[in-house]
Short mmCIF file of C-alpha atoms and ligand atoms in Angstrom, two decimals:
data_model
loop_
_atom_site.label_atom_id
_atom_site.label_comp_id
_atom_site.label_asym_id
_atom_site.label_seq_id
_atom_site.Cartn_x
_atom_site.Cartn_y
_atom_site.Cartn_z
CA UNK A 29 -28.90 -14.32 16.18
CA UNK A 30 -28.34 -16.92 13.32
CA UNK A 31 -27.30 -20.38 14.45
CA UNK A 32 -26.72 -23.37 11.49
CA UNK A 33 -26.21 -27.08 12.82
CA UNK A 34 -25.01 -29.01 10.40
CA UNK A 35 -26.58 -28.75 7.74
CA UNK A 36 -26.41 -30.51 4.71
CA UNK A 37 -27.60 -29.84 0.90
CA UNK A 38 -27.20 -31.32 -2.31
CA UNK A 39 -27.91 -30.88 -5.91
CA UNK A 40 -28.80 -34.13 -7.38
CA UNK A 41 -26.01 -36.53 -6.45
CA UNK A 42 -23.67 -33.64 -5.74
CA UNK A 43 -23.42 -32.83 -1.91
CA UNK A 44 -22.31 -29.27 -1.65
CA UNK A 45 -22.63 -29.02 1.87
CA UNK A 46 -21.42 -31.86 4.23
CA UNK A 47 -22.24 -30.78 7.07
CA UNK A 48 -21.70 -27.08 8.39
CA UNK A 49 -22.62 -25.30 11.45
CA UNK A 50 -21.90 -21.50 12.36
CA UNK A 51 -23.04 -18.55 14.07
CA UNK A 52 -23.65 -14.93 14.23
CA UNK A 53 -24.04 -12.97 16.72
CA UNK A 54 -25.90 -9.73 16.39
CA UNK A 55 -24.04 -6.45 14.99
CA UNK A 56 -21.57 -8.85 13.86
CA UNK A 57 -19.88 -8.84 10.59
CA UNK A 58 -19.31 -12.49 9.96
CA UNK A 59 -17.72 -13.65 6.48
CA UNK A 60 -17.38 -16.88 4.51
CA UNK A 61 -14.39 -17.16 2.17
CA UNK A 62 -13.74 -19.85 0.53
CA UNK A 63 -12.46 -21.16 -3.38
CA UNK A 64 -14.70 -21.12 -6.33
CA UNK A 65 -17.49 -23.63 -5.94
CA UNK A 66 -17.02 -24.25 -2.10
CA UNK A 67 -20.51 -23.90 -1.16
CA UNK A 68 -20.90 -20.58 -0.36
CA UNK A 69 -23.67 -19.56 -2.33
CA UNK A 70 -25.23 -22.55 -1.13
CA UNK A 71 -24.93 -21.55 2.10
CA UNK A 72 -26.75 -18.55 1.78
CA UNK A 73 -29.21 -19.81 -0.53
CA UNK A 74 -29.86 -22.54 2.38
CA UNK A 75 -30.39 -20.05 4.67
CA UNK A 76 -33.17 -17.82 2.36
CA UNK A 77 -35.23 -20.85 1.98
CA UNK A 78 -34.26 -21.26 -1.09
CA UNK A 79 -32.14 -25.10 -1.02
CA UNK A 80 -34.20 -27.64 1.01
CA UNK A 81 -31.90 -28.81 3.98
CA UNK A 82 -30.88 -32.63 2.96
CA UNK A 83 -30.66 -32.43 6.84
CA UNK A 84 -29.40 -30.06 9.96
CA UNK A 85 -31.26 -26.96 11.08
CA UNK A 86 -31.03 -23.39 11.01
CA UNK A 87 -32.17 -21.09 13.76
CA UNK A 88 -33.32 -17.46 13.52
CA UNK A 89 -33.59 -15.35 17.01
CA UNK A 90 -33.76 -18.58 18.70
CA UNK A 91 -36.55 -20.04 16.55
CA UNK A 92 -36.66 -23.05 13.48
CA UNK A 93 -36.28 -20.26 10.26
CA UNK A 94 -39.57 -21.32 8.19
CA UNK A 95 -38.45 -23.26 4.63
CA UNK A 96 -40.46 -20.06 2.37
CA UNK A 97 -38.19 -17.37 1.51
CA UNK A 98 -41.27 -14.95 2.03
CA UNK A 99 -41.76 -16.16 5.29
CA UNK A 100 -37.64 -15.91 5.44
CA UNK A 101 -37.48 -12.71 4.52
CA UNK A 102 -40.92 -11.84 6.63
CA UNK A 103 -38.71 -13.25 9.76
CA UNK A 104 -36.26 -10.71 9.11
CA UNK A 105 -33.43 -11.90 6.95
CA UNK A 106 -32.67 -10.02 3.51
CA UNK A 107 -30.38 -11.87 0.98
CA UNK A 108 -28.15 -9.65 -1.66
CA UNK A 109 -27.66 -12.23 -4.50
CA UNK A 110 -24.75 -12.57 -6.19
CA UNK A 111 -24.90 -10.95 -9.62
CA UNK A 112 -27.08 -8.03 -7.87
CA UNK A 113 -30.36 -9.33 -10.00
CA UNK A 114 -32.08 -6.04 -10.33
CA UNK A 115 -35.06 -6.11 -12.34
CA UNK A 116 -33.83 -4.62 -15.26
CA UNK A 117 -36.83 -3.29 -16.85
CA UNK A 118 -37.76 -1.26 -13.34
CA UNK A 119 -36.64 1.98 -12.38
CA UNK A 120 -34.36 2.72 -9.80
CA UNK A 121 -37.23 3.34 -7.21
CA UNK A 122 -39.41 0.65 -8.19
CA UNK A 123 -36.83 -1.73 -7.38
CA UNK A 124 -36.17 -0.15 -4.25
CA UNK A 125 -39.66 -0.38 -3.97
CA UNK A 126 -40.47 -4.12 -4.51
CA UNK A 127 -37.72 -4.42 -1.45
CA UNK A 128 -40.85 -3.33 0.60
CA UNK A 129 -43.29 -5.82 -1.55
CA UNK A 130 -44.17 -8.15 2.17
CA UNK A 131 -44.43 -4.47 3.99
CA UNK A 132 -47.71 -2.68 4.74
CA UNK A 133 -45.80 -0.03 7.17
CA UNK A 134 -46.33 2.87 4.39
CA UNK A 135 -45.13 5.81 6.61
CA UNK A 136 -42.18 3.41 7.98
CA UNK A 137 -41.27 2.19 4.01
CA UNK A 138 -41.22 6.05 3.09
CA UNK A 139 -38.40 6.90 6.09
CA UNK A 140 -36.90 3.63 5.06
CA UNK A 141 -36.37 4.77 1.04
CA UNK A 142 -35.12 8.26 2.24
CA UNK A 143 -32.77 6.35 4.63
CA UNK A 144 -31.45 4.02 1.47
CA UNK A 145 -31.04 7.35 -0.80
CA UNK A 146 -28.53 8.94 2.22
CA UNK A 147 -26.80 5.58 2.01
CA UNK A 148 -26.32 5.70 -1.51
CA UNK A 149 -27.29 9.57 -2.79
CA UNK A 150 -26.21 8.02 -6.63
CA UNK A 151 -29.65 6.20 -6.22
CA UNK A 152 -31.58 9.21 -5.48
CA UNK A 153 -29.60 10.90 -8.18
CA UNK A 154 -31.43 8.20 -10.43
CA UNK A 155 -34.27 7.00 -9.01
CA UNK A 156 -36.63 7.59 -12.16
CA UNK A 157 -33.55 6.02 -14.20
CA UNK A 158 -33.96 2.10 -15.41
CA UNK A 159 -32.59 -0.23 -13.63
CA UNK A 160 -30.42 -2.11 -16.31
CA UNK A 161 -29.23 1.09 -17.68
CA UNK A 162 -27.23 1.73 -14.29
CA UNK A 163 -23.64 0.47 -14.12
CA UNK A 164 -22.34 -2.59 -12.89
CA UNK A 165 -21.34 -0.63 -9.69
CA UNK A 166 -24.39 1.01 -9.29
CA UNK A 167 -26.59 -1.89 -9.55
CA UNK A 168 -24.69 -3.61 -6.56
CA UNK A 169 -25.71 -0.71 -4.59
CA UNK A 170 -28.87 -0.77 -5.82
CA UNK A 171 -29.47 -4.64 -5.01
CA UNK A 172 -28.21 -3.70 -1.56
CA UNK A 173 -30.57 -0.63 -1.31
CA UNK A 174 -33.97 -3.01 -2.02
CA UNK A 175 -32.34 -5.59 0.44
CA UNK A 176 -32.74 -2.70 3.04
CA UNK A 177 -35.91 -1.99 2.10
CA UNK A 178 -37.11 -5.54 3.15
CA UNK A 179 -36.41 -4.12 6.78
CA UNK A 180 -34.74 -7.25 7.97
CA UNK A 181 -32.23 -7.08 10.87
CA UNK A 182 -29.66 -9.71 9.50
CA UNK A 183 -28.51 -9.15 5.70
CA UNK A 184 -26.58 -11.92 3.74
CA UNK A 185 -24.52 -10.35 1.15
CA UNK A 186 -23.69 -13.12 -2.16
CA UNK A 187 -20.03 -11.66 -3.03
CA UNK A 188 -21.28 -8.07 -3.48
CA UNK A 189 -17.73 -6.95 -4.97
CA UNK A 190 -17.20 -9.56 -8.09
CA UNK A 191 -17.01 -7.30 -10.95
CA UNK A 192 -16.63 -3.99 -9.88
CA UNK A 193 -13.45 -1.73 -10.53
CA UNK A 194 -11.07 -1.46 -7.74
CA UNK A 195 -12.34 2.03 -6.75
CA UNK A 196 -16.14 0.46 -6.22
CA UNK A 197 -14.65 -2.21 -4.10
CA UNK A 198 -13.67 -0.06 -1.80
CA UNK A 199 -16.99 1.91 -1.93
CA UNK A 200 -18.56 -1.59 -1.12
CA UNK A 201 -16.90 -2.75 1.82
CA UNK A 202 -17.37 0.77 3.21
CA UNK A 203 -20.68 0.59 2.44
CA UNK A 204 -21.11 -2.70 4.14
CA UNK A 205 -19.13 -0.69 7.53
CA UNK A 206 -22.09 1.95 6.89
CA UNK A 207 -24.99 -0.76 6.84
CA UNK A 208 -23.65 -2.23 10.47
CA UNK A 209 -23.75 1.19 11.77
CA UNK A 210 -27.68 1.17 11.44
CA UNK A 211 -27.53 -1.46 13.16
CA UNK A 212 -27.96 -4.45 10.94
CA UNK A 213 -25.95 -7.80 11.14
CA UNK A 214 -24.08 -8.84 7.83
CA UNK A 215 -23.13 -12.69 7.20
CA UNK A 216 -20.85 -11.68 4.44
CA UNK A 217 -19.57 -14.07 1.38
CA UNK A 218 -16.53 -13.04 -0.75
CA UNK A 219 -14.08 -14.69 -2.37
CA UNK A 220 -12.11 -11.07 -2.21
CA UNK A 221 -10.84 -12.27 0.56
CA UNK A 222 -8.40 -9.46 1.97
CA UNK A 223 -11.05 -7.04 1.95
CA UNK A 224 -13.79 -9.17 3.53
CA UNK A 225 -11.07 -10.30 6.46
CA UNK A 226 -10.14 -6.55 7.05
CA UNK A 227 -14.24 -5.63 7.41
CA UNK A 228 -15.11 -8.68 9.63
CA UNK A 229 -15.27 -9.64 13.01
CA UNK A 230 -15.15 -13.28 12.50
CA UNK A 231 -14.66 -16.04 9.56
CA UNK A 232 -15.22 -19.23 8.49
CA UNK A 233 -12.89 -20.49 5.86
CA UNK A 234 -15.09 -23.12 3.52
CA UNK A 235 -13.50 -25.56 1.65
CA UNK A 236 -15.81 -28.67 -0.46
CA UNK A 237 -18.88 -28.06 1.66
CA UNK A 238 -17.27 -28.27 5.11
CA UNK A 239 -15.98 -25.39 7.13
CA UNK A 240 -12.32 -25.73 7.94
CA UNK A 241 -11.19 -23.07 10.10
CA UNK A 242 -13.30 -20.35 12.26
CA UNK A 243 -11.98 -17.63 14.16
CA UNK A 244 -11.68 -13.82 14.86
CA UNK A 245 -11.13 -12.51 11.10
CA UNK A 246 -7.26 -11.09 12.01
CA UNK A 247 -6.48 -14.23 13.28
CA UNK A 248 -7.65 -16.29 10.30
CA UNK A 249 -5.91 -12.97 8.06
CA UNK A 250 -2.75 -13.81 9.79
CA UNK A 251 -3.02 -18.12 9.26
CA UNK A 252 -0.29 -19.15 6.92
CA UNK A 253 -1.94 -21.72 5.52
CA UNK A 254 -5.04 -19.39 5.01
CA UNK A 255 -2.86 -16.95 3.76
CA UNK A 256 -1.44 -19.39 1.22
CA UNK A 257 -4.29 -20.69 -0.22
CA UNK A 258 -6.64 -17.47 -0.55
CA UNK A 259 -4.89 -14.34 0.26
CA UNK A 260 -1.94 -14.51 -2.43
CA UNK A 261 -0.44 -10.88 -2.36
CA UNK A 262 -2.28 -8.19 -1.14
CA UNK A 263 -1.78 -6.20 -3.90
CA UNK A 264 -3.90 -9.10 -5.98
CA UNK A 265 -6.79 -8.05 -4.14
CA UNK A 266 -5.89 -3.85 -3.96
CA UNK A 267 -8.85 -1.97 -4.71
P1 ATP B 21 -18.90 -19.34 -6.49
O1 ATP B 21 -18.05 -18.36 -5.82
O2 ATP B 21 -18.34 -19.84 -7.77
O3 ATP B 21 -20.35 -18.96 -6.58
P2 ATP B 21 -19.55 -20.97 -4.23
O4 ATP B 21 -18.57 -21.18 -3.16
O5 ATP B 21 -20.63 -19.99 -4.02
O6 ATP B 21 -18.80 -20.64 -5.57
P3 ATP B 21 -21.64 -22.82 -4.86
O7 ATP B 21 -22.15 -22.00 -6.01
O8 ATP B 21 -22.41 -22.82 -3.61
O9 ATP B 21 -20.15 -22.39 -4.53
O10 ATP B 21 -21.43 -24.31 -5.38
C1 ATP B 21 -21.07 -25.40 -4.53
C2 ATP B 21 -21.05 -26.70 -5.34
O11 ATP B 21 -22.36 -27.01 -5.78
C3 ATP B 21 -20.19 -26.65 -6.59
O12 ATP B 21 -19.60 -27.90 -6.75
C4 ATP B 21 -21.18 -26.37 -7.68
O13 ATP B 21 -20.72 -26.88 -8.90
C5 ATP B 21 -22.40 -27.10 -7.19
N1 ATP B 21 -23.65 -26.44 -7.65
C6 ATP B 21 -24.02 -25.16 -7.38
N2 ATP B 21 -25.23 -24.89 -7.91
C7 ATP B 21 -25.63 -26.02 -8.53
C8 ATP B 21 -26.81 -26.39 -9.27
N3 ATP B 21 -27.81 -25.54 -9.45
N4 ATP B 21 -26.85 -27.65 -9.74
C9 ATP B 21 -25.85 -28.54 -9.54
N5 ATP B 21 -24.72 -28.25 -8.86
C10 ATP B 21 -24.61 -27.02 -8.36
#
């Protein structure tokens, strides 16, 4: 479904990607961990259209992905930013909402919101509520709710459980199982990395803008030197 060749970006002088290819397949959960700083927002934001490609190409459904991320997200790809980015000042459903913004499907955007409020019945619960009144937990939901609404068949998710209490992880990641089951493919970053491995089919380890190891996600759970450098004890990452 999603196919990167080597594809480089920098900021300035700094080159925060040197190079990386992968792939998803689709229905796939795919994930990226990697340290602080490795790229992997960078990766993503590559992928949205929002980075310019120093050089390498990324392919959607067997096509060049436009540069735009309108025409990105028009192609089918919906991005969940790290740090949720809700428009604070919005309610709940207006968010949800601007999700839809490219969409002219009105009968097909209404099934969509009722679908998004069974995901996440807290939403519906507050739908007239402001946005940045919502918790920290709810907000992730809520920037995954509008990502849904975009309609988009693959959805990058920007380290959906950094903040959130231990309890809300776990909510995440089963959320995350949830939004495969309709059907949608998930290229997954985290640096929580025992609870991305455990919900992925496959992973890419990143390390300084290159990937370093790829592989079934229980096999690259179960690599020592994986293990060493990003898993510590399991019980660091409980939740
Ligand atoms: P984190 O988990 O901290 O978000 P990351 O793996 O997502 O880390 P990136 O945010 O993609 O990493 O950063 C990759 C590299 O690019 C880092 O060296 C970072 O300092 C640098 N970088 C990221 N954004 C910018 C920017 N806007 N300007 C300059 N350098 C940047």
């Amino acid at each position: 479904m999603l196919t990167v060749r080597d594809i480089h970006v920098s900021y300035g002088g700094i080159r925060a990607l040197k190079g990386v290819s992968l792939r998803v397949e689709k229905g796939e959960i795919v994930t990226i961990i990697g340290a602080n700083g490795a790229g992997k927002s960078t990766l993503l934001n590559a992928i949205s259209g929002f980075l310019k490609l120093g050089s390498g190409e990324i392919l959607y459904k067997d096509k060049l992905l436009p540069k735009r991320p309108d025409r990105v997200v028009k192609a089918g790809i919906c991005h969940v930013p790290e740090g949720r980015l809700v428009f604070a000042n919005l309610t709940v459903e207006d968010n949800l909402r601007m999700g839809a913004y490219l969409r002219r499907d009105k009968a097909a955007i209404a099934a969509d919101l009722e679908k998004v409020f069974s995901l996440f019945p807290r939403l519906k619960e507050r739908q007239r509520q402001i946005a940045g009144t919502l918790s920290g937990g709810e907000q992730q939901m809520l920037a995954m709710g509008r990502a849904l609404m975009t309609d988009g068949d693959l959805v990058l998710m920007d380290e959906p459980s950094l903040g959130l209490a231990p309890l809300l992880v776990q909510t995440v990641f089963d959320i995350i199982l949830e939004i495969r089951a309709l059907g949608k493919t998930i290229l997954l970053v985290e640096q929580n990395a025992y609870k991305a491995l455990d919900a992925a089919d496959r992973a890419y380890v990143l390390e300084q803008g290159r990937i370093v190891k790829e592989g079934p996600a229980a096999q690259v759970k179960a690599d020592p030197a994986v293990r060493a450098a990003y898993l510590g004890t399991e019980s660091d990452q409980a939740g």
